[in-house]
Short mmCIF file of C-alpha atoms (C1' of nucleotides) in Angstrom, two decimals:
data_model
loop_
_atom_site.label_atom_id
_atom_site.label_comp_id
_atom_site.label_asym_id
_atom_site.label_seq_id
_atom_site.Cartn_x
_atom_site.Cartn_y
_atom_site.Cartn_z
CA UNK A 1 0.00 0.00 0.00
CA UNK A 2 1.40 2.68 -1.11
CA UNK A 3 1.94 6.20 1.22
CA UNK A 4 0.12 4.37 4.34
CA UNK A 5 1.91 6.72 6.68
CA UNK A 6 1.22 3.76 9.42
CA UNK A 7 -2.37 3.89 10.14
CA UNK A 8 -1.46 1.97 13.56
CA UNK A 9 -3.64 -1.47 14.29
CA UNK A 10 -4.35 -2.43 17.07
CA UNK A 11 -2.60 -5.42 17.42
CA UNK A 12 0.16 -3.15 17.66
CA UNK A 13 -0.99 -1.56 20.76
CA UNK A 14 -2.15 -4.83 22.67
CA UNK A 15 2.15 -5.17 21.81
CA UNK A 16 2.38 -1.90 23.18
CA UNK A 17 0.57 -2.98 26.39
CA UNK A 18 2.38 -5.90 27.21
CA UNK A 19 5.23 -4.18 26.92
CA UNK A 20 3.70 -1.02 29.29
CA UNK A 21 4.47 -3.66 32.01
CA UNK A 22 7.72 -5.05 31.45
CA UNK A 23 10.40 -5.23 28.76
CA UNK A 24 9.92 -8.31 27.23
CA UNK A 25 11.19 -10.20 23.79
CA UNK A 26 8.83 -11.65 20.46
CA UNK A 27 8.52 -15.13 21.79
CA UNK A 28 6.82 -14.28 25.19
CA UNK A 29 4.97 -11.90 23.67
CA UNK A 30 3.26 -13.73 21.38
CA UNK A 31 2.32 -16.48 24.28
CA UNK A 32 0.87 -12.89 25.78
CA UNK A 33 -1.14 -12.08 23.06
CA UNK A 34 -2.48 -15.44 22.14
CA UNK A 35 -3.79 -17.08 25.88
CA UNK A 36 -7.16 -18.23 25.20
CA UNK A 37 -8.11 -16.15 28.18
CA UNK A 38 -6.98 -13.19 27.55
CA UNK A 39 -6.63 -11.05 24.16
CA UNK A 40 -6.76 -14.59 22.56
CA UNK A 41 -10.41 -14.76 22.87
CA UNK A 42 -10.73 -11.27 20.29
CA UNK A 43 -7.08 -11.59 18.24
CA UNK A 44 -5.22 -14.17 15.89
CA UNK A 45 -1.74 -13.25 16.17
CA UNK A 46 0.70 -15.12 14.41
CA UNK A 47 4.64 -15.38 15.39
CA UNK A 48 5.68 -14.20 12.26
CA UNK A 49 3.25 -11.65 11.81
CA UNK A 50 3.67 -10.04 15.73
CA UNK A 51 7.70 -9.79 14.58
CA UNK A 52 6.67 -7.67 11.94
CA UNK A 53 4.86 -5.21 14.15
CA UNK A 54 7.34 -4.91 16.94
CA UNK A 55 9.28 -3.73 14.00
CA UNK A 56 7.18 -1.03 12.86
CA UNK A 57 6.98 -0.53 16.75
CA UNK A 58 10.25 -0.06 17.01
CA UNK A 59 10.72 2.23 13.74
CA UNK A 60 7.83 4.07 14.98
CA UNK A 61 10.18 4.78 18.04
CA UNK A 62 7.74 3.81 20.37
CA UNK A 63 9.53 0.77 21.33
CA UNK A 64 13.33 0.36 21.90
CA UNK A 65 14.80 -3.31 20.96
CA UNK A 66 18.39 -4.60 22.70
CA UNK A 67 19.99 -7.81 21.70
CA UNK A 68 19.84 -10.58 24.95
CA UNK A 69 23.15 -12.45 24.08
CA UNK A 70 22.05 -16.29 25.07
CA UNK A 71 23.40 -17.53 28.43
CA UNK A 72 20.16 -19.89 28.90
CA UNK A 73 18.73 -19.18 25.67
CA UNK A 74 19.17 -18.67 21.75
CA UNK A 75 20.13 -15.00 21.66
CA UNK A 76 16.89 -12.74 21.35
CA UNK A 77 15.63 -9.10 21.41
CA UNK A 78 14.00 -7.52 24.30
CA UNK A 79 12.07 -4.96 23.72
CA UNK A 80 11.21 -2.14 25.74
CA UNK A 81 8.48 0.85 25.51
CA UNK A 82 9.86 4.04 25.23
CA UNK A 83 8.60 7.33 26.99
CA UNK A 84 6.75 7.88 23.90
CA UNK A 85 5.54 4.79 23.47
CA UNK A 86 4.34 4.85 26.63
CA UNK A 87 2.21 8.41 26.53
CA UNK A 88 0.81 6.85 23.30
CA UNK A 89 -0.50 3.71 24.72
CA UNK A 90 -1.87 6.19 27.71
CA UNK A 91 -3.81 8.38 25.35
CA UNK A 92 -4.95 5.47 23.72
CA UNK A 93 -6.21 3.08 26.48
CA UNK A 94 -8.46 6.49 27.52
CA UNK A 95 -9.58 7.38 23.38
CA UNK A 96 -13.13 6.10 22.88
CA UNK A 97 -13.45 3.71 19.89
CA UNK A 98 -15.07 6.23 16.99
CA UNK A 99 -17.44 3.69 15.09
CA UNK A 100 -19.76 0.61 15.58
CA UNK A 101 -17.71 -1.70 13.36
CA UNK A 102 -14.25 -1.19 15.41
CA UNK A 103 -16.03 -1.87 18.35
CA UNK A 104 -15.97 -5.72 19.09
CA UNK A 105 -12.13 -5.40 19.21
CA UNK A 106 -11.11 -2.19 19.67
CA UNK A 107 -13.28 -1.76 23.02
CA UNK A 108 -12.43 -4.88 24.16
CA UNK A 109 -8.97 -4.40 23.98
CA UNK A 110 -8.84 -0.87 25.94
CA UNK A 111 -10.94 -2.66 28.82
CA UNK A 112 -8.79 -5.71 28.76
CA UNK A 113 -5.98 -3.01 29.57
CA UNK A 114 -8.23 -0.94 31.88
CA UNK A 115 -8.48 -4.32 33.88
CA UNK A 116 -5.16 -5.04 33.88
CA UNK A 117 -3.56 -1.14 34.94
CA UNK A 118 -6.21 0.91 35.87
CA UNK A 119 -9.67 -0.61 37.00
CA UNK A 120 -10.50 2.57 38.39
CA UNK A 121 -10.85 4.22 35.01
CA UNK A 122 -12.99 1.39 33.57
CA UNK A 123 -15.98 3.01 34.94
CA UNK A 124 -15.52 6.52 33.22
CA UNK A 125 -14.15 5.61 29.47
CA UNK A 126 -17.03 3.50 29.62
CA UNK A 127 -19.43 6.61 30.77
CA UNK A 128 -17.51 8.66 27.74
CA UNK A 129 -18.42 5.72 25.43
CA UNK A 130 -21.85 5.63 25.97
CA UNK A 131 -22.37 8.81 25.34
CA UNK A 132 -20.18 8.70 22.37
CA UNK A 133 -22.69 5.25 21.12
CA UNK A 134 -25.92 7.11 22.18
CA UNK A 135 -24.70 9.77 19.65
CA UNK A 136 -24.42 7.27 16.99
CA UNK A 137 -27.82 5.95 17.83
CA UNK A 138 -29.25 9.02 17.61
CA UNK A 139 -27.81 9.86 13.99
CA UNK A 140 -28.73 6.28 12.88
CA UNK A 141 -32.33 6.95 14.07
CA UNK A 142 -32.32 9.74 12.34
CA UNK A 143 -31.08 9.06 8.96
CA UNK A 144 -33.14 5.84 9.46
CA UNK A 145 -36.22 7.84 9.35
CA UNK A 146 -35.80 9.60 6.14
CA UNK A 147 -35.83 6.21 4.11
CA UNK A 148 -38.75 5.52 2.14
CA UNK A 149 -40.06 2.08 3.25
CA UNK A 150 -40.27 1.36 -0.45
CA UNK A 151 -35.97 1.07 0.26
CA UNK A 152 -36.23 -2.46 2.12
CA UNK A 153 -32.60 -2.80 1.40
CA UNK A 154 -31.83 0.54 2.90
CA UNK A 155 -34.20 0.38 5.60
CA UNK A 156 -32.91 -2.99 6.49
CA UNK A 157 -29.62 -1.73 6.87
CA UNK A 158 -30.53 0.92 8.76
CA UNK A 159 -32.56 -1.05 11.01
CA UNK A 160 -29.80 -3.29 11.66
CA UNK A 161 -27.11 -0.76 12.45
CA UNK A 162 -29.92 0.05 15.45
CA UNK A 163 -30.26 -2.65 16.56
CA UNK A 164 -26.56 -3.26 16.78
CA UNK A 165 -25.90 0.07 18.65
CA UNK A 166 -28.56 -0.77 20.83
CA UNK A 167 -26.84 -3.73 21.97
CA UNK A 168 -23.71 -2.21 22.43
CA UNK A 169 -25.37 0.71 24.26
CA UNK A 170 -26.86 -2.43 26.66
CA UNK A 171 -23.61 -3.81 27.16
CA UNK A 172 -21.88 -1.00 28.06
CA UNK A 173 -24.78 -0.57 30.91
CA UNK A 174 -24.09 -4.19 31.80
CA UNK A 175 -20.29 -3.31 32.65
CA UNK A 176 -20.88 -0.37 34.56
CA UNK A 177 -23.35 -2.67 36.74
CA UNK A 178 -20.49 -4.62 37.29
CA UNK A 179 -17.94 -2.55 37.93
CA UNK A 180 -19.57 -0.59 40.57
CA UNK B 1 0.30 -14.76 1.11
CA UNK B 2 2.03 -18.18 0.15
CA UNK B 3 -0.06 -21.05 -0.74
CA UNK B 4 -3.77 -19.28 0.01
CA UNK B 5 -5.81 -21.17 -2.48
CA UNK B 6 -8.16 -18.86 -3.47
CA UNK B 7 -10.32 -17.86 -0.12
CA UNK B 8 -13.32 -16.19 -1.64
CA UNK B 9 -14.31 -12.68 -0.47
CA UNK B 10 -17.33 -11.33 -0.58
CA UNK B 11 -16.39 -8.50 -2.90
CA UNK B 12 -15.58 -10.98 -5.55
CA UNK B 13 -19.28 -12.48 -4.58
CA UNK B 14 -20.66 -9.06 -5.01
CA UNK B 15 -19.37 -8.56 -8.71
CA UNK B 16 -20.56 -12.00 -9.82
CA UNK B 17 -24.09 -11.04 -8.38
CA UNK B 18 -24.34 -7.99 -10.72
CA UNK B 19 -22.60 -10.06 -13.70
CA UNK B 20 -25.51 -12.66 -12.80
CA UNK B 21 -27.91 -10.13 -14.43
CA UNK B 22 -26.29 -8.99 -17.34
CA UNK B 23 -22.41 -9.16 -18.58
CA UNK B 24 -20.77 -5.52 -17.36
CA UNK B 25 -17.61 -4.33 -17.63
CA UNK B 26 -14.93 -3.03 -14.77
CA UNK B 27 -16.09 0.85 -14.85
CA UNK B 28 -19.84 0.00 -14.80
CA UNK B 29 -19.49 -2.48 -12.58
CA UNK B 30 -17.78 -0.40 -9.75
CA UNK B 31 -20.79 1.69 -10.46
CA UNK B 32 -23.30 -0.53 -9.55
CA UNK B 33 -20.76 -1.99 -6.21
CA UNK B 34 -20.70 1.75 -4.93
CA UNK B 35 -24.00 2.89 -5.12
CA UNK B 36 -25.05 4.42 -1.62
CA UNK B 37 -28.15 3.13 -2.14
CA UNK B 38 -26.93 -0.86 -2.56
CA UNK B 39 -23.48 -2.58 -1.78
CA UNK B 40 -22.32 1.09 -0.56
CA UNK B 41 -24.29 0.88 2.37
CA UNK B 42 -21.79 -2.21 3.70
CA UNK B 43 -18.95 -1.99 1.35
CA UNK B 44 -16.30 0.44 0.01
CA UNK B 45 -14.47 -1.28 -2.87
CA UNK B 46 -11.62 1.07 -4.53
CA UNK B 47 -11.37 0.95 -8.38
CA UNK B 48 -8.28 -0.70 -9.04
CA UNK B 49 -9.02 -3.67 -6.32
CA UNK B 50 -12.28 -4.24 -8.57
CA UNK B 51 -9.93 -5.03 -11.76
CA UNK B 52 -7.91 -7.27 -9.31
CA UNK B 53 -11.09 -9.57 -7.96
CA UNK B 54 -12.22 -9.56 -11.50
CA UNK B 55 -9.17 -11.35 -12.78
CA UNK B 56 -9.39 -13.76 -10.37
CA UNK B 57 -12.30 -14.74 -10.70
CA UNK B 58 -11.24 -15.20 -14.60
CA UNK B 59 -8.80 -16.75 -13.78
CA UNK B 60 -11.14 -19.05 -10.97
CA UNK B 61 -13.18 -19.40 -13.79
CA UNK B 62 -16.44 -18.32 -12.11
CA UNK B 63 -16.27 -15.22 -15.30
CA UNK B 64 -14.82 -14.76 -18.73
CA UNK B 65 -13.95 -11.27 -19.97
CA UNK B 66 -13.89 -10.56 -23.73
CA UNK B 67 -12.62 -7.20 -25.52
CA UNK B 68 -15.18 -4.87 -26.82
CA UNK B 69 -13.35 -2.89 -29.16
CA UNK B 70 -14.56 0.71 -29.08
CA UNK B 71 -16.72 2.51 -31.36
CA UNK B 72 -18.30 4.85 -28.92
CA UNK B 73 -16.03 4.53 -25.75
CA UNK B 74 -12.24 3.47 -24.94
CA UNK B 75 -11.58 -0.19 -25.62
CA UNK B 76 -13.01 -2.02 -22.49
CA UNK B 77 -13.33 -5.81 -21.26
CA UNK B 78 -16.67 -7.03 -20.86
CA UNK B 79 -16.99 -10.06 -18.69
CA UNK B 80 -19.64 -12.74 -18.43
CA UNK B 81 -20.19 -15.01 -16.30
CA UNK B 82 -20.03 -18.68 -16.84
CA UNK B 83 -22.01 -21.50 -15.99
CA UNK B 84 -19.77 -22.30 -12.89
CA UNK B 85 -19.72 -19.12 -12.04
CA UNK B 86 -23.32 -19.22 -11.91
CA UNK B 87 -23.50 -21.99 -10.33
CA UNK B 88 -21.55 -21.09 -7.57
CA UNK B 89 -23.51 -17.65 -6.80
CA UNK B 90 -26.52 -19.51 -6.17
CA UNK B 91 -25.18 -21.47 -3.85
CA UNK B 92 -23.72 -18.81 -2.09
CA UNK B 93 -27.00 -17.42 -2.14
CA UNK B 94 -28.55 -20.08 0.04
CA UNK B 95 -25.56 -20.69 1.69
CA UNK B 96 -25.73 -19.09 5.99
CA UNK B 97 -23.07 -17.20 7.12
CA UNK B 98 -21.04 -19.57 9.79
CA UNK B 99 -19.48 -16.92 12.55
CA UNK B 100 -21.26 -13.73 13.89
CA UNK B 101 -18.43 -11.65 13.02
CA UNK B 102 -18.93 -12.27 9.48
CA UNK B 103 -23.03 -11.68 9.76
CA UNK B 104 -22.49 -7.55 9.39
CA UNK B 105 -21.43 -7.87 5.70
CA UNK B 106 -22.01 -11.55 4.48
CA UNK B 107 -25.42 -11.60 5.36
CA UNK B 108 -26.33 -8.48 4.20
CA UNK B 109 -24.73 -9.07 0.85
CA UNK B 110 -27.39 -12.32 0.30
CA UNK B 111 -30.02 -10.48 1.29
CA UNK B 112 -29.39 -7.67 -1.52
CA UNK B 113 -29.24 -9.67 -3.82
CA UNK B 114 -31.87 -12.05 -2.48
CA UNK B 115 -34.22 -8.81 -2.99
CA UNK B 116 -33.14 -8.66 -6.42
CA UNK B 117 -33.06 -11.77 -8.07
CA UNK B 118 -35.14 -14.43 -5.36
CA UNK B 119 -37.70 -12.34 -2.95
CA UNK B 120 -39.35 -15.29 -2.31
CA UNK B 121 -36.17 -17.16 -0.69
CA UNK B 122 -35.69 -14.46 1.84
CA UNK B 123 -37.96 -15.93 4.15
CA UNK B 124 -36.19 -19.34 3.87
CA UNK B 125 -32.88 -17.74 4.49
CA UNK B 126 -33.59 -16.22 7.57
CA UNK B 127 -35.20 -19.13 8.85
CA UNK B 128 -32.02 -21.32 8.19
CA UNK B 129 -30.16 -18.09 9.22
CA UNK B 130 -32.25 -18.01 12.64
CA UNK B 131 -31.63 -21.77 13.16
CA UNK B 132 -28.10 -21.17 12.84
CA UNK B 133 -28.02 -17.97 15.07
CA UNK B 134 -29.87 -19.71 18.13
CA UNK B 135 -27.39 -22.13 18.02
CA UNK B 136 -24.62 -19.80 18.44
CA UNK B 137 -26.72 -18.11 21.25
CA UNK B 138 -27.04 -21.73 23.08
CA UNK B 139 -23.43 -22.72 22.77
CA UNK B 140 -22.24 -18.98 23.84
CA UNK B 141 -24.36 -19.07 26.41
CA UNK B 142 -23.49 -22.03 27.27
CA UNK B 143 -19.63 -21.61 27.90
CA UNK B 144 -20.38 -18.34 29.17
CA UNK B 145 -21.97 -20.23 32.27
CA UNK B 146 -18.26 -22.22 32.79
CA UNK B 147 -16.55 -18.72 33.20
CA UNK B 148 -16.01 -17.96 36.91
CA UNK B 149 -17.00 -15.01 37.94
CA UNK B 150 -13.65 -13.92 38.68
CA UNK B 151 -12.69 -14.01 35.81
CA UNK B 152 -14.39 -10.82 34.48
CA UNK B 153 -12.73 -10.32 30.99
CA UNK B 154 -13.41 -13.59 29.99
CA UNK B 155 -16.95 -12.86 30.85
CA UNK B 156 -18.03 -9.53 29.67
CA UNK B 157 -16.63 -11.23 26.18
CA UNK B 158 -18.88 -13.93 26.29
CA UNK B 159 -21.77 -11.44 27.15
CA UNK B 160 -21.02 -9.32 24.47
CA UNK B 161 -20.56 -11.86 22.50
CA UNK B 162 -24.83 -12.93 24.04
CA UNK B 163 -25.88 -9.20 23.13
CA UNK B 164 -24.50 -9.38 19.51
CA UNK B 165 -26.23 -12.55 18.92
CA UNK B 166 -28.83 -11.68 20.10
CA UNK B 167 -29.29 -8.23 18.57
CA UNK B 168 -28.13 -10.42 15.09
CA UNK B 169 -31.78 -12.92 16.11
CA UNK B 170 -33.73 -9.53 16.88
CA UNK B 171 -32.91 -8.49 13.31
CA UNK B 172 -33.98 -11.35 11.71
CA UNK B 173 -37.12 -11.14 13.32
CA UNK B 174 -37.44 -7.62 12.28
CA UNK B 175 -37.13 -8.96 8.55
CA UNK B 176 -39.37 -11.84 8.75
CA UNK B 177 -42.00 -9.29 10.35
CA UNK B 178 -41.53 -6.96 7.69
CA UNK B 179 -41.42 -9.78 4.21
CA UNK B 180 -44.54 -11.93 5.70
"C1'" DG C 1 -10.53 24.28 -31.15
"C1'" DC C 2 -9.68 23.62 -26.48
"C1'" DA C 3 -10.35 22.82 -21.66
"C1'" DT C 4 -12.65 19.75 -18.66
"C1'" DA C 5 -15.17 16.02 -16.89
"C1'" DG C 6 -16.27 11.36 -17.49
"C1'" DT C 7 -15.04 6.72 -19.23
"C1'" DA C 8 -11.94 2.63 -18.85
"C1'" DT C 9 -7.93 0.12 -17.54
"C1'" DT C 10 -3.17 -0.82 -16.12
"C1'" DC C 11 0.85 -0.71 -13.29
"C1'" DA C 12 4.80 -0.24 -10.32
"C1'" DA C 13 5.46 0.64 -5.54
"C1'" DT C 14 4.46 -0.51 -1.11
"C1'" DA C 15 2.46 -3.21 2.57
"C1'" DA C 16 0.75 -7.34 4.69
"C1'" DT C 17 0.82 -12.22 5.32
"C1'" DT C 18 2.42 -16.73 5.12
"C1'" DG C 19 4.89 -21.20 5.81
"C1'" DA C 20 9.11 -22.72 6.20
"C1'" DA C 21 13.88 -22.34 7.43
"C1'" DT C 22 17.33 -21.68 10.89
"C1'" DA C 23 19.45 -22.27 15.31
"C1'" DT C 24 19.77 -22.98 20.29
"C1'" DC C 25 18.52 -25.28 24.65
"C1'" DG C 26 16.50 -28.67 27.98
"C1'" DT C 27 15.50 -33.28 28.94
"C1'" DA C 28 14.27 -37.86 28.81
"C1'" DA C 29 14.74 -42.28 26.76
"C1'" DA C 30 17.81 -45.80 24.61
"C1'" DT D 1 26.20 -40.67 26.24
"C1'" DT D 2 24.24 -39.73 22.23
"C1'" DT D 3 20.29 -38.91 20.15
"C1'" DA D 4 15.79 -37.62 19.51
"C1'" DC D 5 12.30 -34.40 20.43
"C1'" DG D 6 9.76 -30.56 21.89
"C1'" DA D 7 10.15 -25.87 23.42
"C1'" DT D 8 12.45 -21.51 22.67
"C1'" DA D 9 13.48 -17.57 19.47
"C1'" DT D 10 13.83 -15.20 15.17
"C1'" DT D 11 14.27 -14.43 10.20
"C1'" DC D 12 13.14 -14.66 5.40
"C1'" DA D 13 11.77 -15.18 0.65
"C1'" DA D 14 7.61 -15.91 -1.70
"C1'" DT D 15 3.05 -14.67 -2.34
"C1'" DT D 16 -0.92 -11.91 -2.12
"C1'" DA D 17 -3.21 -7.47 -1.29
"C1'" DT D 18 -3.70 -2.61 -1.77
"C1'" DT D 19 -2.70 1.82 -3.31
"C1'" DG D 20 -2.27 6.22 -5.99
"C1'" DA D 21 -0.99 7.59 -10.10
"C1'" DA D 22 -0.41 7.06 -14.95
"C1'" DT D 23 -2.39 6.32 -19.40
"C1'" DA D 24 -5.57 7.07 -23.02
"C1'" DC D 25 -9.78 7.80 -25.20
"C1'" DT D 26 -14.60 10.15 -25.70
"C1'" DA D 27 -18.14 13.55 -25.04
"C1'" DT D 28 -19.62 18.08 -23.97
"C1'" DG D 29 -19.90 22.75 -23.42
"C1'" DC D 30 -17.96 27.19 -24.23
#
DNA sequence: GCATAGTATTCAATAATTGAATATCGTAAA
DNA sequence: TTTACGATATTCAATTATTGAATACTATGC
């Protein structure tokens, strides 16, 4: 693709927030990313694949990578998160996710985090987000109700993009019963 | 990608349902894909990646493009599609779609052109669809009950994972409500 | 007759993804 | 003790996907 000035994924920030808690190399991240109960149950990282974003990490300058010469081991990089690195993964893990379609993973992921460094906050992002989602519901509602009903295809759509936010909007309410 | 044989996307689906009705070429045929009224509603598909779907699926088979010298426009390849190309869109077009995640654009892609071509089949679609969906909903639900409570990322996945599903049945009810 | 918008396709550059290759270490059986 | 095997750790070339721009022709209005 050419002049993608790195859109960033966010695979590349669940890297990011691994490595928030402690420098760490490819291999153990990738056991990170991938336990089945953790960002396992939303992502499919592969090895080769996560190697490739730690070096666009790294590039990026938001991660710093040193060379482990093997005492007990096969010689391997540990990486570390830089200062900037780290005020970008803060920003991020307190951004609400912008549209319906990112949400499955890209909400997910920021509470995972939330959960993991800063429980406290879950309650508030989530406040931010629902206001953000009632905002989409609104519009939806809106531009739902200028279809003709002739447009079943368009007012099928619409209808399901509803429905959708609604149930976002419900789980959002679900978490915040939890959490407090 | 080494050694992907051919995964079909649904864009590629999309341009044999419009080359179903009537052989089209490239330009005309992004038309019809982008149309905010149709296919732009779920899809965004960029010029040059339509050229690149259509000569795979030459090359698949599924189409065949001839040259149309021009008289009245630029020379321009007008593809057809063949009998196996036919064949498999109306499968696909009974076919459910297998994981929620998918449901967003696959299923809304059948039921466009299930509006178009087979309005009567809708009806049988979602039914299968439904059967399909309920399942999802009782095995979800189902592991859901396993997670300890503890365990609360594990468990506000599976209950988003319950509100999509269900918001995905809701819809389908919606439709049936609205083609009866 | 000439600028401009629309028609129609191609392409080289860049990015993303993959499976396999490489190499080291621990350990348990033969 | 050697050898076989699985776990550790990373790299790479091949393939596929995606992009913006380039090319070239036609129609239309001014």
């Amino acid at each position: 693709m050419r002049g993608n000035i790195n859109p960033f994924t966010s695979s590349e920030f669940a890297l990011l927030g691994f490595l928030y808690e402690k420098p760490t190399h490819g291999y153990d991240l990738h056991k990170l990313i991938t336990d089945p109960d953790g960002i396992g149950l939303i992502w499919n990282v592969k090895m080769s694949n996560l190697y490739a974003y730690l070096d666009k990490l790294d590039k990026k300058g938001f991660i710093h990578g040193t060379m482990q010469p093997g005492d007990a081991h096969p010689t391997r990089m540990e990486y570390q998160i830089t200062a900037e690195g780290k005020s970008a993964f803060e920003e991020w893990l307190k951004s609400i996710v912008l549209h319906p379609r990112d949400f499955r993973q890209e909400f997910m992921l920021r509470y995972f985090f939330l959960l993991k460094y800063q429980p406290d906050n879950i309650n508030s992002l989530c406040n931010k987000q629902h206001q953000e989602c009632t905002k989409w519901l609104g519009n939806t509602t809106l531009q739902s109700s200028h279809v003709p009903i002739e447009e079943k295809f368009r007012n099928s759509i619409f209808q399901f993009r509803v429905t959708q936010i609604g149930a976002i909007i419900q789980w959002l309410e679900w978490i915040k019963s939890q959490t407090n």
